[in-house]
Coordinates of C-alpha atoms in Angstrom, one line a residue:
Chain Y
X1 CA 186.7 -36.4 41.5
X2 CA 185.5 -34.7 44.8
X3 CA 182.0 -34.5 44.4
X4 CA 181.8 -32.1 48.5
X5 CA 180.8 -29.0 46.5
X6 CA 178.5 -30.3 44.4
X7 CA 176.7 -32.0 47.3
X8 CA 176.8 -28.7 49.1
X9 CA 175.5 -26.9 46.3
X10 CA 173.0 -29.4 46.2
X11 CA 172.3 -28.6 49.5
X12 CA 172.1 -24.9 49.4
X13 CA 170.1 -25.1 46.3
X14 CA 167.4 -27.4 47.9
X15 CA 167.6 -25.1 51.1
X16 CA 166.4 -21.8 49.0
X17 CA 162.9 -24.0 47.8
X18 CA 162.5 -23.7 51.1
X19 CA 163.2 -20.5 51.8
X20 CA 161.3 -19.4 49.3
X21 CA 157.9 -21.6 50.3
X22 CA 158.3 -21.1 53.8
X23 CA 159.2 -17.7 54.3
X24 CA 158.4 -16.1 50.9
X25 CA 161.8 -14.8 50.9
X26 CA 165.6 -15.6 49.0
X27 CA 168.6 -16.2 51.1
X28 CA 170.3 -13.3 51.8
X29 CA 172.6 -11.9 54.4
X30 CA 174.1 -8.6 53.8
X31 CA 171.2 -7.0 55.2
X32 CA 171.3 -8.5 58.8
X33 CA 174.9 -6.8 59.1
X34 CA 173.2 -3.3 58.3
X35 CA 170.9 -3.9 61.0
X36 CA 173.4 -5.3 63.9
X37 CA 175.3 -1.5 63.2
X38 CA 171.8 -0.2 63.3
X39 CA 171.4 -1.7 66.9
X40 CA 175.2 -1.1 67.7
X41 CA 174.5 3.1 66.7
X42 CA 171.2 3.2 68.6
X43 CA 172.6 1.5 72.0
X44 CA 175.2 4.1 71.4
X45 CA 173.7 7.5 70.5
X46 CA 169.5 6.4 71.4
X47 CA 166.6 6.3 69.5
X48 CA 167.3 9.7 67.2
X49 CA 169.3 6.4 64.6
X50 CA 166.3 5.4 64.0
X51 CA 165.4 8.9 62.0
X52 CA 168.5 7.8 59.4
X53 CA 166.8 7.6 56.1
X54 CA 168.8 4.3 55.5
X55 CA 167.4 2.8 58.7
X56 CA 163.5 4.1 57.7
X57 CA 164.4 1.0 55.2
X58 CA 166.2 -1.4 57.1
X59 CA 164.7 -1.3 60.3
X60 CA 167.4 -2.4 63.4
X61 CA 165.3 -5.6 64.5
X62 CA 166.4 -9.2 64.7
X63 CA 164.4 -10.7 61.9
X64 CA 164.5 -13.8 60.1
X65 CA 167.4 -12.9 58.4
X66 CA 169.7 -11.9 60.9
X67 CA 168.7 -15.3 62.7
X68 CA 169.7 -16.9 59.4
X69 CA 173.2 -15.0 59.8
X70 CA 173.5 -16.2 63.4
X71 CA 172.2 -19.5 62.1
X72 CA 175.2 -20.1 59.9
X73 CA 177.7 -19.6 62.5
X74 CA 176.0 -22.8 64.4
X75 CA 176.3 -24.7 61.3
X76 CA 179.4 -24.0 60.4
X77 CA 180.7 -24.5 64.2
X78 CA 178.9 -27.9 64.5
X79 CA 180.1 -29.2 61.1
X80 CA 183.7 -27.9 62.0
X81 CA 184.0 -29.6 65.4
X82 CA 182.4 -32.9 63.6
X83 CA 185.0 -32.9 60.6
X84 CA 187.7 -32.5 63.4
X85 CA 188.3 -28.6 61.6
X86 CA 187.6 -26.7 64.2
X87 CA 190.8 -24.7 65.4
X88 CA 191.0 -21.0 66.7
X89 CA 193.2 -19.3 63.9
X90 CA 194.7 -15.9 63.5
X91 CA 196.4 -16.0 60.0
X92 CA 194.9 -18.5 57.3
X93 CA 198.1 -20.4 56.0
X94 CA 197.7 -18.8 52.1
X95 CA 198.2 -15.2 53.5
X96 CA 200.7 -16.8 56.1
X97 CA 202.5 -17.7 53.1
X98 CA 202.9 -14.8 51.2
X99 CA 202.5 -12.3 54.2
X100 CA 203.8 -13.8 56.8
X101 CA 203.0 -14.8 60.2
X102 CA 202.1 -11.4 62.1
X103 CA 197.7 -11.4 63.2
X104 CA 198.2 -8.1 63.7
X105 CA 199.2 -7.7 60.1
X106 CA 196.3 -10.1 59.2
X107 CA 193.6 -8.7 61.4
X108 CA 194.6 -4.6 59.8
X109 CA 193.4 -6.4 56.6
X110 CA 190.6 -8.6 57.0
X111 CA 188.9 -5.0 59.0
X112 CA 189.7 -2.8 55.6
X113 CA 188.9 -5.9 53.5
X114 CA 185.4 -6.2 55.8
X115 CA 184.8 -2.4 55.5
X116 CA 184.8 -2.2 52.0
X117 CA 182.6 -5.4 52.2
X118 CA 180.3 -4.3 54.6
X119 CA 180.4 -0.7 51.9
X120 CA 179.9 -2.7 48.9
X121 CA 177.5 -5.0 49.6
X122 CA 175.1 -2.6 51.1
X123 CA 176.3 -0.5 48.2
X124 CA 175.4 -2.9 45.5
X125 CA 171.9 -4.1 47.4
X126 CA 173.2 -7.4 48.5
X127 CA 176.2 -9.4 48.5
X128 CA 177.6 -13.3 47.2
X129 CA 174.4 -14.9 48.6
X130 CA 171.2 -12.6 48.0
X131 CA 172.5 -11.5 44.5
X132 CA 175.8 -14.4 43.8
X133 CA 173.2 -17.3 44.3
X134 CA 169.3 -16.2 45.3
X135 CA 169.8 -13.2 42.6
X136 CA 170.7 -15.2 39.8
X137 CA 168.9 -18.7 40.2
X138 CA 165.9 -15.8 40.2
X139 CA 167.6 -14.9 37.0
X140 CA 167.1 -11.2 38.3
X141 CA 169.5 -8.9 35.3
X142 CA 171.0 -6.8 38.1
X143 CA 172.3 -10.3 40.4
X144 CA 174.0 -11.6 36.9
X145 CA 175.5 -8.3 36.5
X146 CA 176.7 -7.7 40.0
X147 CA 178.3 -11.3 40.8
X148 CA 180.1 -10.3 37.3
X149 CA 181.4 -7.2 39.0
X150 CA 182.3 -9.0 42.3
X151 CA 184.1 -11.4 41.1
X152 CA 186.1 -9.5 38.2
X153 CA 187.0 -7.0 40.6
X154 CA 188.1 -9.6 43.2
X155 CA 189.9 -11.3 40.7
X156 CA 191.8 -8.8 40.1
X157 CA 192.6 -7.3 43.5
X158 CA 193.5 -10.5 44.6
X159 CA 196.1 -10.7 41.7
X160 CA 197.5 -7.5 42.3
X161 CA 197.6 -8.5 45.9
X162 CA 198.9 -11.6 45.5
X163 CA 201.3 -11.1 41.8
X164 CA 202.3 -7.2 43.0
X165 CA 202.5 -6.8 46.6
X166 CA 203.4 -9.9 48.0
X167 CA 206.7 -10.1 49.1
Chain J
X1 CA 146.8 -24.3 44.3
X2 CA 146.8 -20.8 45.2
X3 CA 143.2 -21.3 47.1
X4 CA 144.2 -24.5 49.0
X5 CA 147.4 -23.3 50.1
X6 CA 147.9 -20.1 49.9
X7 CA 146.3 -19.1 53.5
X8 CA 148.5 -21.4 55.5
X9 CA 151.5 -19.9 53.7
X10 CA 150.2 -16.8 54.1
X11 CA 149.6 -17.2 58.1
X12 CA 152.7 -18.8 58.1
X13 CA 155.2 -16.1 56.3
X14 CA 153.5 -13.8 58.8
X15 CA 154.3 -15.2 61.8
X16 CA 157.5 -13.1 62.9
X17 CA 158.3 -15.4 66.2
X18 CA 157.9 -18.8 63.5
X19 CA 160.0 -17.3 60.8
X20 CA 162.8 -16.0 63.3
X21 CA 162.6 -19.8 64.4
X22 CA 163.0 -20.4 60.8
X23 CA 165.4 -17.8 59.8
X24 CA 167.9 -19.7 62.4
X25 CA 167.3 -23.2 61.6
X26 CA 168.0 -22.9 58.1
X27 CA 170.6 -20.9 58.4
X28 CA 171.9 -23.7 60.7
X29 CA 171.6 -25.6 57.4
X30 CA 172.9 -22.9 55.3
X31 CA 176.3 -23.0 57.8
X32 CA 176.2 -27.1 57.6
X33 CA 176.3 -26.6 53.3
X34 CA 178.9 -23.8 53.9
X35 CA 181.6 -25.8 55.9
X36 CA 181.0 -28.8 54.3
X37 CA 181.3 -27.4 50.6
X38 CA 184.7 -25.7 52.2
X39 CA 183.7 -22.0 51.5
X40 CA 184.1 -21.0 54.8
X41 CA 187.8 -21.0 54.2
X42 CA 189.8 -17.7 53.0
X43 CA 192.3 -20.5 51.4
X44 CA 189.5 -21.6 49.4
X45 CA 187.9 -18.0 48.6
X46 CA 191.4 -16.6 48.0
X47 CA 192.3 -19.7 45.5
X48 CA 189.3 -19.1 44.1
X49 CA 190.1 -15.4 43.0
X50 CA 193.6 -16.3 42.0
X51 CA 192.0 -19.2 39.9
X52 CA 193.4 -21.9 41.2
X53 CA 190.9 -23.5 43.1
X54 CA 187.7 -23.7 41.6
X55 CA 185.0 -24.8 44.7
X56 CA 183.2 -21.9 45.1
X57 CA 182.0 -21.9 41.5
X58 CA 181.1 -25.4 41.9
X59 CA 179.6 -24.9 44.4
X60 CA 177.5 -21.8 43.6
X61 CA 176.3 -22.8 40.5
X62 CA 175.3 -26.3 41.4
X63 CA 173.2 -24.1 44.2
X64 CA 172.1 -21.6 41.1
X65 CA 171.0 -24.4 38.6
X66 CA 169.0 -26.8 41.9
X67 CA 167.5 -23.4 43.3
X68 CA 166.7 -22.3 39.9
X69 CA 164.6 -25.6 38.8
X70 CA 162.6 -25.5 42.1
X71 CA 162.2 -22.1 43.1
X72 CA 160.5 -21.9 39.0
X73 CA 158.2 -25.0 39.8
X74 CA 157.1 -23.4 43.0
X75 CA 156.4 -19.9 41.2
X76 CA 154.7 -22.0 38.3
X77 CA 152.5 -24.0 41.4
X78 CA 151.5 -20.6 42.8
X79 CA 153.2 -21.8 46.2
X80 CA 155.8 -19.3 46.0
X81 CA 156.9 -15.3 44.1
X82 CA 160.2 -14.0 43.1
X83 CA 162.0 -11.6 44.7
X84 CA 163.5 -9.3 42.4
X85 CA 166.7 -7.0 43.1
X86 CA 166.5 -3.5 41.6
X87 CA 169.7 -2.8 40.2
X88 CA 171.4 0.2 38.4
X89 CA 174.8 0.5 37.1
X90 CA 175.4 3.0 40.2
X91 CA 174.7 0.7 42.5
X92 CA 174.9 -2.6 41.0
X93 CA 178.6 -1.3 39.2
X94 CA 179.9 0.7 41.6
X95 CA 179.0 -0.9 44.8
X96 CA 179.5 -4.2 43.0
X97 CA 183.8 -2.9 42.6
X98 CA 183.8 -2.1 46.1
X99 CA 182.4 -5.6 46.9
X100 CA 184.8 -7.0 45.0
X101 CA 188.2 -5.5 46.4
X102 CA 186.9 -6.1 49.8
X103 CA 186.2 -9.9 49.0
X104 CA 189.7 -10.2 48.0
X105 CA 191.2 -8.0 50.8
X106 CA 188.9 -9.9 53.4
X107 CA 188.5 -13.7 52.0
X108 CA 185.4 -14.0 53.0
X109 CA 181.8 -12.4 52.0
X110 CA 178.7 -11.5 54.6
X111 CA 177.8 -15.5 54.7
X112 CA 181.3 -16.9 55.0
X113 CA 182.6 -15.3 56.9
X114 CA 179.8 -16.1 59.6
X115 CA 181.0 -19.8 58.5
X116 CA 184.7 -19.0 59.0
X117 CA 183.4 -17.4 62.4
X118 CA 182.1 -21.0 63.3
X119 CA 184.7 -22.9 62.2
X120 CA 187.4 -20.5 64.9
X121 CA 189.0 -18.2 62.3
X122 CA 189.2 -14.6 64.3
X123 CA 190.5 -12.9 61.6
X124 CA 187.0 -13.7 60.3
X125 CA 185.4 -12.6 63.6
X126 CA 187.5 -9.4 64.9
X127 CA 189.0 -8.7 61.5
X128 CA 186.0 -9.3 59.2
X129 CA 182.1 -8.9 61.2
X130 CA 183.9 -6.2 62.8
X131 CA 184.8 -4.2 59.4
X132 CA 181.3 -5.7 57.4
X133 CA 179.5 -3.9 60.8
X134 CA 182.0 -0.5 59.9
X135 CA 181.2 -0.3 56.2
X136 CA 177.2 -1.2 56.7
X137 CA 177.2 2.0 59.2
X138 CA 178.9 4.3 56.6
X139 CA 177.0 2.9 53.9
X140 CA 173.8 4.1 55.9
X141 CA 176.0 7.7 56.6
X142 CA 176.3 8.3 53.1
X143 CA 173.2 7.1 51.9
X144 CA 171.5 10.0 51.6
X145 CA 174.1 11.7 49.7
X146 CA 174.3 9.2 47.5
X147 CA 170.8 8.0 46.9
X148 CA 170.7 11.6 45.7
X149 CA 173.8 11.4 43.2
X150 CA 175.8 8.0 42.0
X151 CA 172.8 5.6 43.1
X152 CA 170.0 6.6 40.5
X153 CA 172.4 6.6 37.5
X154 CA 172.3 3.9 34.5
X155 CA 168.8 2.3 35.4
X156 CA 169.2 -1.7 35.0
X157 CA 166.2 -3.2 34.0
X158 CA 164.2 -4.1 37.9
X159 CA 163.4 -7.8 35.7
X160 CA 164.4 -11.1 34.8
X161 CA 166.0 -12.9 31.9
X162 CA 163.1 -14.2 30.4
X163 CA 160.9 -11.5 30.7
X164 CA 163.4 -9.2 29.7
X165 CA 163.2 -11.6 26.4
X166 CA 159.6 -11.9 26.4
X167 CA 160.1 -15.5 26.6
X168 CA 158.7 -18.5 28.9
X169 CA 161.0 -19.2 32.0
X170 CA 161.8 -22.5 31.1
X171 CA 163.0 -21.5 28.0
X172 CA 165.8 -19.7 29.5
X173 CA 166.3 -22.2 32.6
X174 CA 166.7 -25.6 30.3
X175 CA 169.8 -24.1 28.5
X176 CA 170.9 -22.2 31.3
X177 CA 170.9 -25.2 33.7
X178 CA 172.3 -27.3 30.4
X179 CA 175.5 -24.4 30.1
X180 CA 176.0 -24.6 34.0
X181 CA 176.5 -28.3 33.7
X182 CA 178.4 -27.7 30.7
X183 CA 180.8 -25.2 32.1
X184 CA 180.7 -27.3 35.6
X185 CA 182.0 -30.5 33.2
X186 CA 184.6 -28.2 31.6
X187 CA 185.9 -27.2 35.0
X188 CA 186.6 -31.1 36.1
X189 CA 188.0 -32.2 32.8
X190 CA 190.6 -29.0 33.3
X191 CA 191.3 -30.6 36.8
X192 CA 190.9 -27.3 38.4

């Protein structure tokens, strides 16, 4: 038995206590995304972003949050180049599989696949972390509900995409 | 507790510059748990979804039932509060679908695939920041319209399990932690 994802589970579930004592706040990322387009916009078209009703709430600031976000790449990038996993990759080899070897076919899907993300989770009010694991060990109603919806409805898009239109 | 401890954590939570500090070095952790637990892999989130592979329920719930115990205790110290999402079934529901087909479509979700970024996938990087970035700037587009229409609709109670039940925590987080356990055992003894 491969006991990695319970450890890292472990890990993450230790990590909130301390999220929750230090900074009085639940993991979550979903929201630093929000503000990064926030920043992007008002670089863009100036300060009059700022009057968007949405960004009244989330204010575009780099908060702890969005340091957590930036955060987890670090980790992620230290732990890969340790494990010897580390490798610049255009098409994972499950979707090479089915859909072959083209990025550019890879890349057109991961952006629609990370705009309906980026759309849902700010949709929903948070995403696989702030509802999927803060959410429920909170035992909040709407986080049990919504990692019910995400992964039912994932579930079965990646059947249909997988059982229908793969090749 | 509350009057011991309460003022340091107070001064603490407050200090933007200390919490950004913070914010990064556990997400450094939260990146460490990520990569290590495999999750920062579309072949991992992808089997997942197709059923095959079943890490990222281990390793969610072994998070959900070890943050649940704690993050209680602290609560019941007075060292720490919840942090209740509102939900409805307009957002919750609705957005929740969306989510969901983009999960699939992507392989990755807003943590991940800052994992997947770290560990040199660009699909994750050009592909997926890229179009989270896109759909968080039409989210905030439409929002107006549809705070006004689909996002009020079906109110889910703003609460929690036990309270919803008018029951103490632990009497909801002793069987829920024993049917994670239970549900994490069946998973291994199906081999999946």
């Amino acid at each position: 038995m491969d006991w990695t994802p319970y450890l890292a589970g472990l890990g993450i579930g230790i990590l909130s206590w301390f999220t929750f004592l230090l900074s009085g706040r639940p993991l979550g990322c979903s929201t630093a995304y929000a503000r990064t387009s926030a920043m992007i916009e008002r670089a863009i078209r100036g300060d009059s972003v700022l009057e968007k009703p949405y960004y009244r709430k989330f204010v575009p600031q780099i908060d702890w949050e969005w340091m957590l976000v930036l955060g987890i790449v670090i980790g992620a990038f230290i732990t890969a180049i340790i494990q010897g996993e580390f490798a610049l990759i255009w098409v994972p080899s499950t979707f090479e599989a089915a859909f072959g070897s083209s990025s550019l076919l890879r890349l057109a899907v991961a952006l629609v696949g990370g705009v309906l993300m980026g759309l849902g989770a700010r949709w929903a009010g948070g995403c696989t972390s702030g509802h999927g694991i803060s959410g429920t060990l909170q035992l909040a109603i709407a986080s049990w509900i919504a990692v019910a919806v995400f992964f039912v409805s994932g579930i079965i898009v990646a059947f249909l995409l997988y059982g229908v239109i793969a090749p | 507790m509350i009057e011991r401890d309460g003022g340091a954590l107070q001064r603490l939570r407050q200090n933007q510059s200390l919490q950004r500090l913070l914010g990064l070095v556990m997400g450094v952790a939260f990146g460490v748990f990520l990569q290590l637990g495999g999750v920062t892999r579309y072949d991992v989130i992808i089997g997942q979804l197709l059923l095959y592979d079943f890490t990222v329920v281990k390793v969610m719930l072994s998070a959900v039932a070890v943050g649940m115990v704690g993050v209680y205790l602290l609560v019941h110290l007075g060292l720490a509060s919840l942090s209740i999402k509102p939900g409805s079934i307009g957002t919750t529901v609705l957005g929740g679908i969306i989510f969901g087909c983009g999960f699939a479509v992507l392989g990755y979700c807003p943590g991940t695939v800052a994992g997947a970024v770290g560990s040199g996938a660009l699909d994750a990087l050009f592909g997926g920041v890229v179009g989270i970035l896109i759909g968080a700037a039409i989210f905030a587009e439409l929002y107006p319209r549809l705070d006004a229409s689909v996002l009020q609709r079906g109110n889910i109670p703003d609460t929690t399990i036990p309270e919803l039940l008018g029951v103490r925590p632990g009497a909801v987080i002793v069987p829920m932690v024993i049917l994670i356990v239970a549900v994490l055992y069946g998973i291994e003894y199906l081999g999946l």
